[in-house]
Amino acid sequence: MNKVYVSLIGDLLHAGHVRVLKEATKYGAVTVGLWTDKAGGEVNDVPYLDFDARKEVLETLAMVSEVIPQESASYKANLEALKPDFVVRGDDWKTNNQRKYRQEVIDILAQWGGKLVEIPYSAEISEANIKEQKNKLGITATARLGRLRKLIEAKPIVKILEVHNALSGLIAENAEETTAEGEVLKFDAMWSSSLTDSTSKGKPDIEAVDTTSRANTINEIFEVTTLPMMYDADTGGKTEHFEFTIKTLERLGVSGVVIEDKTGLKKNSLFGNDVKQTQDSIENFSHKIRAGKAAQVTHDFMIVARIESLILEAGMEDALARAKAYIEAGADGIMIHSRHKGPAEIIEFVQKFRAQNQHTPILVVPTSFNTVTTDEFIELGVNVVIYANHMLRAAYPSMMKVAQSILKNKRSLEAEPDCMPVKQILDLIPGTR
Ligand code: SPV
Ligand code: MG
């Protein structure tokens, strides 16, 4: 009997998959190569359901003889191991994010006279459309919460964009760039920044906006988005308060918090030692991390320890010693911050840290060392990059410019080129009409 290979992510089985599998059975015994999280991570398509749950569903189908893992978005390894006579697939990969693997499949099959059979997909069952429908359904708090940890494990790097209201949340969710090779670039998650949430409420970044107010903003953002969120919890406050904050965030579906090792009146890190700021002791801060880990209800929630040693000029050795201690206290990740224009001290920290610890996720906030690309961060061993304030910083100058133009010209005509057309803003939000 001929061997047929069908490659699937299989998060949501739909008519398109059934058509492919039905057709595949006409050619022989069907082996499904089921994508692992890592395979999905390579093309920005990390499955929502666990591998075993997806496998269980496929194995119940009479059309499927066997389900094996496909560990990469490239079919190469499985095809070379299995040497199938046919690969059957929906033709949507002629245009989607997998198009670079199509020719590779054709070339590999040709080595033993295998053939690619493509099933026409109509627009209503294309992956893109299915995904859009799925996004419209929204996401549960539990699924959203667990997603960030999964993305960090599956992807070479996780890109997080700052959001401060629902509209900026929609931008983080929908912004998309397609490269010449067909790779779709998107943000993976949102950053609830203390700086921009405070600033958009007209308050200084000194822990003056309380958790209730921050939670209300998150609720509004979560109503219209599905991306996971990392929350900037400043110092975490008093340990007893931090325990409540964690439970509040988990209830909302936030994936994790970053707390910074400062004490007393917190000021924004980008001031460095230009203002009075005090670093907490390793002992106190480790205690806060331990209490937080003990307080969390879910398994997946992350507590990331943010080290301010470089910001406060306490030195590299201090930063490394703190990283070690905070991980021992239970931190799920380390954020190392710097306000230097160049990335030298961040690079040194990551290299020295990675020499001792290959697994704990490292997060960076390249506001000042902004020349470094995500590809370079991957090379270095960074797992998460947070663009921590750019949405608000982009919006404010435009608004200021338009306000001044109206005053100066005593009318709004001159400001029009800096404004989105009214027709466009009316159609910006789906469901407005
Ligand atoms: C924030 O976004 O509020 C941060 C990052 O904490 S920074 O402003 O660089 O300190
Ligand atoms: Mg902050």
Short mmCIF file of C-alpha atoms and ligand atoms in Angstrom, two decimals:
data_model
loop_
_atom_site.label_atom_id
_atom_site.label_comp_id
_atom_site.label_asym_id
_atom_site.label_seq_id
_atom_site.Cartn_x
_atom_site.Cartn_y
_atom_site.Cartn_z
CA MET A 1 0.00 0.00 0.00
CA ASN A 2 1.23 3.51 -0.83
CA LYS A 3 2.33 5.81 1.96
CA VAL A 4 0.69 9.23 2.21
CA TYR A 5 1.88 12.10 4.40
CA VAL A 6 -0.39 14.87 5.66
CA SER A 7 1.07 17.67 7.79
CA LEU A 8 -1.30 19.34 10.26
CA ILE A 9 -1.34 21.72 13.21
CA GLY A 10 -4.82 20.46 13.99
CA ASP A 11 -5.81 23.02 16.63
CA LEU A 12 -9.22 23.31 15.12
CA LEU A 13 -10.28 20.56 12.72
CA HIS A 14 -12.33 22.08 9.93
CA ALA A 15 -13.85 21.13 6.57
CA GLY A 16 -10.59 21.89 4.78
CA HIS A 17 -8.71 19.31 6.87
CA VAL A 18 -11.43 16.71 6.33
CA ARG A 19 -11.27 17.27 2.56
CA VAL A 20 -7.50 16.82 2.60
CA LEU A 21 -7.67 13.65 4.73
CA LYS A 22 -10.49 12.16 2.61
CA GLU A 23 -8.52 12.79 -0.55
CA ALA A 24 -5.35 11.43 1.06
CA THR A 25 -6.98 8.08 1.88
CA LYS A 26 -7.59 7.57 -1.86
CA TYR A 27 -3.82 7.42 -2.37
CA GLY A 28 -2.90 5.07 0.48
CA ALA A 29 -2.36 4.79 4.25
CA VAL A 30 -2.25 8.22 5.86
CA THR A 31 0.43 9.30 8.33
CA VAL A 32 -0.26 12.67 9.93
CA GLY A 33 2.78 14.74 10.85
CA LEU A 34 1.39 16.73 13.76
CA TRP A 35 3.17 19.99 14.47
CA THR A 36 4.86 20.42 17.82
CA ASP A 37 4.78 23.81 19.57
CA LYS A 38 8.35 24.41 18.39
CA ALA A 39 7.41 23.75 14.75
CA GLY A 40 4.56 26.27 15.08
CA GLY A 41 6.93 28.73 16.75
CA GLU A 42 9.06 28.80 13.61
CA VAL A 43 6.20 30.31 11.56
CA ASN A 44 4.38 32.32 14.21
CA ASP A 45 1.69 29.71 14.59
CA VAL A 46 2.09 28.12 18.02
CA PRO A 47 -0.88 25.76 18.59
CA TYR A 48 -3.37 26.62 21.31
CA LEU A 49 -4.06 23.03 22.33
CA ASP A 50 -1.42 20.69 23.73
CA PHE A 51 0.17 18.14 21.41
CA ASP A 52 -1.41 15.15 23.15
CA ALA A 53 -4.92 16.66 23.01
CA ARG A 54 -4.59 17.32 19.27
CA LYS A 55 -3.11 13.85 18.70
CA GLU A 56 -5.96 12.15 20.54
CA VAL A 57 -8.56 13.75 18.26
CA LEU A 58 -6.73 12.83 15.06
CA GLU A 59 -6.14 9.25 16.16
CA THR A 60 -9.88 8.66 16.48
CA LEU A 61 -10.38 9.40 12.76
CA ALA A 62 -10.71 6.29 10.58
CA MET A 63 -8.95 8.20 7.77
CA VAL A 64 -5.74 8.41 9.81
CA SER A 65 -3.43 5.37 10.20
CA GLU A 66 -0.78 6.98 12.36
CA VAL A 67 0.10 10.31 14.00
CA ILE A 68 3.75 11.28 14.41
CA PRO A 69 5.26 14.57 15.60
CA GLN A 70 6.57 17.04 13.04
CA GLU A 71 9.27 18.87 15.01
CA SER A 72 9.92 21.66 12.50
CA ALA A 73 7.87 23.76 10.09
CA SER A 74 10.03 22.15 7.40
CA TYR A 75 8.72 18.73 6.35
CA LYS A 76 12.26 17.57 5.51
CA ALA A 77 13.09 15.30 8.47
CA ASN A 78 9.77 13.43 8.41
CA LEU A 79 9.74 13.05 4.63
CA GLU A 80 13.27 11.65 4.60
CA ALA A 81 12.45 9.22 7.40
CA LEU A 82 9.11 8.07 5.96
CA LYS A 83 9.73 8.39 2.20
CA PRO A 84 6.02 8.77 1.40
CA ASP A 85 4.69 8.24 -2.12
CA PHE A 86 2.39 11.23 -1.75
CA VAL A 87 2.08 14.40 0.30
CA VAL A 88 -1.47 15.76 0.29
CA ARG A 89 -2.10 19.34 1.36
CA GLY A 90 -4.51 22.26 0.97
CA ASP A 91 -3.28 24.66 -1.68
CA ASP A 92 -3.42 27.68 0.66
CA TRP A 93 0.32 27.34 1.28
CA LYS A 94 0.93 28.76 -2.18
CA THR A 95 0.36 32.14 -0.55
CA ASN A 96 0.49 31.73 3.24
CA ASN A 97 3.34 31.71 5.79
CA GLN A 98 4.34 28.15 4.79
CA ARG A 99 5.01 28.95 1.15
CA LYS A 100 8.77 28.67 1.55
CA TYR A 101 8.39 24.96 2.44
CA ARG A 102 6.33 24.04 -0.65
CA GLN A 103 9.23 23.88 -3.09
CA GLU A 104 11.34 22.02 -0.53
CA VAL A 105 8.62 19.33 -0.30
CA ILE A 106 8.40 19.02 -4.10
CA ASP A 107 12.21 18.68 -4.38
CA ILE A 108 12.53 16.11 -1.59
CA LEU A 109 9.66 13.97 -2.95
CA ALA A 110 11.29 14.02 -6.40
CA GLN A 111 14.28 12.11 -4.95
CA TRP A 112 12.19 8.90 -4.84
CA GLY A 113 9.49 9.79 -7.37
CA GLY A 114 6.96 10.97 -4.75
CA LYS A 115 4.23 13.46 -5.68
CA LEU A 116 2.61 16.49 -4.08
CA VAL A 117 -1.20 16.51 -4.36
CA GLU A 118 -2.84 19.86 -3.61
CA ILE A 119 -6.50 20.29 -2.70
CA PRO A 120 -8.07 23.64 -3.60
CA TYR A 121 -9.12 25.56 -0.51
CA SER A 122 -11.97 28.01 -0.85
CA ALA A 123 -11.58 31.35 0.92
CA GLU A 124 -14.11 30.50 3.63
CA ILE A 125 -12.04 27.55 4.86
CA SER A 126 -8.60 29.09 4.51
CA GLU A 127 -6.48 29.00 7.69
CA ALA A 128 -6.50 32.81 7.73
CA ASN A 129 -10.27 32.95 7.72
CA ILE A 130 -10.58 30.22 10.34
CA LYS A 131 -8.13 32.12 12.53
CA GLU A 132 -10.13 35.32 12.12
CA GLN A 133 -13.32 33.50 13.12
CA LYS A 134 -11.54 32.01 16.11
CA ASN A 135 -10.24 35.41 17.22
CA LYS A 136 -13.77 36.80 17.03
CA LEU A 137 -14.84 34.22 19.60
CA GLY A 138 -12.33 35.80 21.99
CA ILE A 139 -10.34 33.82 24.50
CA THR A 140 -10.91 32.55 28.01
CA ALA A 141 -8.85 33.93 30.88
CA THR A 142 -7.24 30.52 31.46
CA ALA A 143 -6.21 30.00 27.85
CA ARG A 144 -4.81 33.52 27.59
CA LEU A 145 -2.89 33.19 30.86
CA GLY A 146 -1.11 29.97 29.82
CA ARG A 147 -0.24 31.20 26.36
CA LEU A 148 2.78 33.38 27.17
CA ARG A 149 4.75 30.66 28.92
CA LYS A 150 4.02 28.37 25.98
CA LEU A 151 5.16 31.00 23.45
CA ILE A 152 8.40 31.60 25.37
CA GLU A 153 9.11 27.87 25.31
CA ALA A 154 8.21 27.44 21.63
CA LYS A 155 9.54 30.54 19.88
CA PRO A 156 13.09 31.72 19.21
CA ILE A 157 12.02 35.10 20.58
CA VAL A 158 8.81 36.59 21.93
CA LYS A 159 8.07 40.18 20.89
CA ILE A 160 5.97 42.24 23.27
CA LEU A 161 4.46 45.64 22.52
CA GLU A 162 3.39 48.21 25.09
CA VAL A 163 -0.35 48.92 25.32
CA HIS A 164 -2.11 51.50 27.47
CA ASN A 165 -5.73 51.27 26.31
CA ALA A 166 -8.00 49.11 24.17
CA LEU A 167 -7.11 50.90 20.93
CA SER A 168 -3.38 50.38 21.39
CA GLY A 169 -4.26 46.78 22.31
CA LEU A 170 -5.91 46.41 18.90
CA ILE A 171 -2.77 47.72 17.25
CA ALA A 172 -0.61 45.17 19.10
CA GLU A 173 -3.06 42.44 18.12
CA ASN A 174 -3.42 43.35 14.44
CA ALA A 175 -0.10 44.91 13.36
CA GLU A 176 1.42 42.64 10.73
CA GLU A 177 4.31 42.71 8.29
CA THR A 178 4.99 40.09 5.61
CA THR A 179 8.60 39.64 4.51
CA ALA A 180 9.64 38.97 0.91
CA GLU A 181 9.96 35.27 1.87
CA GLY A 182 6.35 35.18 3.03
CA GLU A 183 7.17 35.14 6.73
CA VAL A 184 4.42 36.89 8.68
CA LEU A 185 5.80 39.08 11.48
CA LYS A 186 3.49 39.87 14.38
CA PHE A 187 3.68 40.79 18.05
CA ASP A 188 3.21 37.88 20.43
CA ALA A 189 2.02 39.65 23.54
CA MET A 190 1.23 42.97 25.22
CA TRP A 191 3.08 44.89 27.94
CA SER A 192 1.06 46.74 30.53
CA SER A 193 3.65 49.41 31.27
CA SER A 194 3.61 51.31 34.55
CA LEU A 195 5.14 54.27 32.72
CA THR A 196 2.60 54.53 29.93
CA ASP A 197 -0.44 53.52 31.97
CA SER A 198 0.47 56.22 34.53
CA THR A 199 1.29 58.76 31.83
CA SER A 200 -1.93 58.18 29.94
CA LYS A 201 -3.73 58.86 33.23
CA GLY A 202 -1.69 62.05 33.70
CA LYS A 203 0.18 60.68 36.71
CA PRO A 204 3.89 60.16 37.40
CA ASP A 205 5.38 56.66 37.21
CA ILE A 206 5.70 56.26 40.99
CA GLU A 207 3.22 53.47 41.77
CA ALA A 208 0.51 56.13 42.21
CA VAL A 209 -1.98 54.44 39.86
CA ASP A 210 -3.45 51.69 41.99
CA THR A 211 -4.01 48.05 40.99
CA THR A 212 -7.78 48.54 40.66
CA SER A 213 -7.29 51.27 38.09
CA ARG A 214 -4.64 49.26 36.22
CA ALA A 215 -6.94 46.21 36.26
CA ASN A 216 -9.79 48.25 34.77
CA THR A 217 -7.57 49.24 31.87
CA ILE A 218 -6.54 45.61 31.35
CA ASN A 219 -10.18 44.56 31.35
CA GLU A 220 -10.92 47.02 28.57
CA ILE A 221 -7.91 45.81 26.59
CA PHE A 222 -8.88 42.17 27.11
CA GLU A 223 -12.41 42.79 25.84
CA VAL A 224 -11.11 43.41 22.33
CA THR A 225 -7.90 41.35 22.09
CA THR A 226 -6.69 37.77 22.41
CA LEU A 227 -2.93 38.26 22.87
CA PRO A 228 -1.41 37.37 26.24
CA MET A 229 -0.15 40.10 28.55
CA MET A 230 2.85 40.68 30.78
CA TYR A 231 2.19 43.15 33.61
CA ASP A 232 4.68 45.68 34.95
CA ALA A 233 4.02 45.55 38.71
CA ASP A 234 6.75 48.07 39.61
CA THR A 235 8.29 46.93 42.92
CA GLY A 236 5.33 44.65 43.62
CA GLY A 237 4.61 46.91 46.63
CA LYS A 238 4.41 45.39 50.09
CA THR A 239 4.71 41.61 49.98
CA GLU A 240 1.27 41.23 51.55
CA HIS A 241 -0.21 43.45 48.80
CA PHE A 242 1.76 41.69 46.06
CA GLU A 243 0.02 38.42 46.95
CA PHE A 244 -3.35 40.03 46.24
CA THR A 245 -2.11 41.63 43.02
CA ILE A 246 -1.08 38.23 41.69
CA LYS A 247 -4.48 36.71 42.35
CA THR A 248 -6.21 39.69 40.70
CA LEU A 249 -4.03 39.35 37.62
CA GLU A 250 -4.57 35.61 37.39
CA ARG A 251 -8.33 36.09 37.58
CA LEU A 252 -8.14 38.50 34.64
CA GLY A 253 -5.99 36.12 32.59
CA VAL A 254 -2.72 38.07 32.72
CA SER A 255 0.22 35.73 32.06
CA GLY A 256 2.79 37.12 34.44
CA VAL A 257 4.30 40.04 36.34
CA VAL A 258 7.64 41.71 36.29
CA ILE A 259 8.74 43.13 39.64
CA GLU A 260 11.84 45.29 40.02
CA ASP A 261 14.22 45.06 42.95
CA LYS A 262 13.76 48.59 44.24
CA THR A 263 12.35 49.77 47.53
CA GLY A 264 10.83 52.97 48.89
CA LEU A 265 9.43 55.54 46.49
CA LYS A 266 9.95 54.02 43.06
CA LYS A 267 10.94 56.27 40.17
CA ASN A 268 11.22 55.28 36.52
CA SER A 269 14.41 53.35 35.78
CA LEU A 270 15.34 55.48 32.81
CA PHE A 271 16.20 58.27 35.30
CA GLY A 272 18.88 55.97 36.75
CA ASN A 273 20.76 57.70 39.55
CA ASP A 274 19.62 61.16 38.37
CA VAL A 275 16.91 60.77 40.99
CA LYS A 276 17.06 59.09 44.39
CA GLN A 277 16.26 55.39 44.02
CA THR A 278 17.10 52.55 46.38
CA GLN A 279 17.74 48.94 45.45
CA ASP A 280 16.16 46.33 47.71
CA SER A 281 18.35 43.77 49.50
CA ILE A 282 18.72 40.37 47.87
CA GLU A 283 17.18 38.86 50.98
CA ASN A 284 14.03 41.04 51.02
CA PHE A 285 13.43 40.77 47.32
CA SER A 286 13.93 36.99 47.31
CA HIS A 287 11.36 36.80 50.09
CA LYS A 288 8.89 38.76 47.94
CA ILE A 289 9.44 36.40 45.00
CA ARG A 290 8.95 33.36 47.23
CA ALA A 291 5.75 34.78 48.71
CA GLY A 292 4.45 35.58 45.22
CA LYS A 293 5.14 32.08 43.93
CA ALA A 294 3.38 30.62 46.95
CA ALA A 295 0.37 32.90 46.41
CA GLN A 296 -0.27 32.15 42.73
CA VAL A 297 -3.18 29.85 42.04
CA THR A 298 -2.43 28.72 38.50
CA HIS A 299 0.53 26.69 37.35
CA ASP A 300 1.45 28.83 34.34
CA PHE A 301 1.56 32.33 35.87
CA MET A 302 5.09 33.76 35.70
CA ILE A 303 6.93 35.98 38.15
CA VAL A 304 9.86 37.69 36.48
CA ALA A 305 12.53 39.33 38.63
CA ARG A 306 13.83 42.59 37.22
CA ILE A 307 17.36 43.49 38.19
CA GLU A 308 18.17 47.18 38.57
CA SER A 309 21.90 46.83 39.35
CA LEU A 310 23.03 48.24 36.00
CA ILE A 311 20.47 51.06 36.14
CA LEU A 312 21.69 52.03 39.64
CA GLU A 313 25.37 51.44 38.80
CA ALA A 314 25.83 48.67 41.35
CA GLY A 315 27.92 46.65 38.90
CA MET A 316 27.84 43.51 36.78
CA GLU A 317 28.83 41.14 39.58
CA ASP A 318 25.94 42.40 41.71
CA ALA A 319 23.54 41.88 38.78
CA LEU A 320 24.73 38.31 38.25
CA ALA A 321 24.61 37.45 41.95
CA ARG A 322 21.08 38.77 42.14
CA ALA A 323 19.98 36.77 39.09
CA LYS A 324 21.22 33.59 40.73
CA ALA A 325 19.52 34.37 44.05
CA TYR A 326 16.20 35.37 42.48
CA ILE A 327 16.06 32.19 40.42
CA GLU A 328 16.75 30.17 43.54
CA ALA A 329 13.83 32.02 45.17
CA GLY A 330 11.57 30.80 42.34
CA ALA A 331 11.65 33.53 39.67
CA ASP A 332 10.41 32.22 36.31
CA GLY A 333 12.54 34.67 34.35
CA ILE A 334 15.06 37.49 34.68
CA MET A 335 14.63 40.97 33.26
CA ILE A 336 17.90 42.82 32.98
CA HIS A 337 17.53 46.54 32.42
CA SER A 338 19.98 49.17 31.22
CA ARG A 339 19.75 52.79 30.23
CA HIS A 340 22.98 52.93 28.28
CA LYS A 341 22.72 53.93 24.63
CA GLY A 342 24.90 51.03 23.55
CA PRO A 343 24.10 47.38 24.33
CA ALA A 344 27.57 46.48 25.74
CA GLU A 345 26.53 45.92 29.36
CA ILE A 346 23.39 44.00 28.36
CA ILE A 347 25.48 41.76 26.08
CA GLU A 348 28.01 41.17 28.86
CA PHE A 349 25.28 40.28 31.34
CA VAL A 350 23.50 37.89 28.98
CA GLN A 351 26.74 36.15 27.98
CA LYS A 352 27.90 35.72 31.58
CA PHE A 353 24.46 34.63 32.73
CA ARG A 354 24.02 32.16 29.88
CA ALA A 355 27.43 30.63 30.69
CA GLN A 356 25.93 29.48 34.00
CA ASN A 357 22.26 29.11 33.10
CA GLN A 358 21.00 28.08 29.66
CA HIS A 359 17.30 27.80 30.42
CA THR A 360 15.83 30.60 32.51
CA PRO A 361 14.13 33.08 30.18
CA ILE A 362 15.85 36.47 29.83
CA LEU A 363 13.74 39.55 29.11
CA VAL A 364 15.10 42.89 27.87
CA VAL A 365 13.63 46.35 27.36
CA PRO A 366 15.68 47.99 24.60
CA THR A 367 14.34 51.54 24.91
CA SER A 368 17.80 53.11 25.05
CA PHE A 369 19.89 50.38 23.33
CA ASN A 370 17.50 50.47 20.40
CA THR A 371 19.92 49.55 17.61
CA VAL A 372 19.81 45.85 18.49
CA THR A 373 17.48 43.78 16.28
CA THR A 374 15.37 40.82 17.40
CA ASP A 375 17.60 38.55 15.28
CA GLU A 376 20.63 39.78 17.24
CA PHE A 377 18.82 39.20 20.53
CA ILE A 378 18.07 35.61 19.45
CA GLU A 379 21.79 35.08 18.70
CA LEU A 380 22.66 36.43 22.13
CA GLY A 381 20.27 34.11 23.97
CA VAL A 382 17.54 36.59 24.92
CA ASN A 383 14.02 35.13 25.00
CA VAL A 384 11.71 38.11 25.28
CA VAL A 385 12.03 41.64 23.97
CA ILE A 386 9.66 44.33 25.24
CA TYR A 387 9.03 47.54 23.30
CA ALA A 388 7.89 49.20 26.49
CA ASN A 389 6.56 52.66 25.65
CA HIS A 390 6.47 53.21 21.91
CA MET A 391 2.71 53.33 21.31
CA LEU A 392 2.21 56.16 23.76
CA ARG A 393 5.35 57.99 22.67
CA ALA A 394 4.18 57.79 19.07
CA ALA A 395 0.67 59.03 19.81
CA TYR A 396 1.50 62.00 22.00
CA PRO A 397 3.59 64.08 19.55
CA SER A 398 0.91 63.78 16.86
CA MET A 399 -1.84 64.88 19.22
CA MET A 400 0.26 67.80 20.48
CA LYS A 401 1.08 68.91 16.94
CA VAL A 402 -2.57 68.89 15.88
CA ALA A 403 -3.71 70.74 19.01
CA GLN A 404 -1.11 73.47 18.40
CA SER A 405 -1.98 73.70 14.71
CA ILE A 406 -5.66 74.32 15.51
CA LEU A 407 -4.72 77.09 17.93
CA LYS A 408 -2.29 78.71 15.54
CA ASN A 409 -4.50 78.60 12.45
CA LYS A 410 -7.78 79.18 14.27
CA ARG A 411 -9.20 76.27 12.26
CA SER A 412 -8.48 72.59 11.69
CA LEU A 413 -7.83 72.61 7.93
CA GLU A 414 -4.02 72.72 8.31
CA ALA A 415 -4.09 69.84 10.81
CA GLU A 416 -5.94 67.49 8.46
CA PRO A 417 -2.82 65.86 6.91
CA ASP A 418 -1.78 64.77 10.42
CA CYS A 419 -5.19 63.25 11.14
CA MET A 420 -6.74 60.00 10.03
CA PRO A 421 -9.66 60.65 7.63
CA VAL A 422 -13.03 60.55 9.44
CA LYS A 423 -14.30 57.84 7.10
CA GLN A 424 -11.33 55.69 8.00
CA ILE A 425 -11.76 56.17 11.76
CA LEU A 426 -15.44 55.24 11.41
CA ASP A 427 -14.44 51.96 9.82
CA LEU A 428 -11.43 51.34 12.06
CA ILE A 429 -13.37 49.36 14.62
CA PRO A 430 -15.27 46.37 13.23
CA GLY A 431 -19.01 46.58 13.88
CA THR A 432 -19.15 50.40 13.80
CA ARG A 433 -21.53 50.47 10.83
C1 SPV B 1 7.72 50.55 32.04
O1 SPV B 1 7.39 50.39 30.86
O2 SPV B 1 7.02 51.13 32.85
C2 SPV B 1 8.99 50.00 32.53
C3 SPV B 1 10.14 49.92 31.63
O3 SPV B 1 9.07 49.70 33.69
S1 SPV B 1 11.06 51.37 31.89
O4 SPV B 1 10.21 52.50 31.66
O5 SPV B 1 12.17 51.33 30.94
O6 SPV B 1 11.56 51.36 33.25
MG MG B 2 7.56 50.45 34.89
#
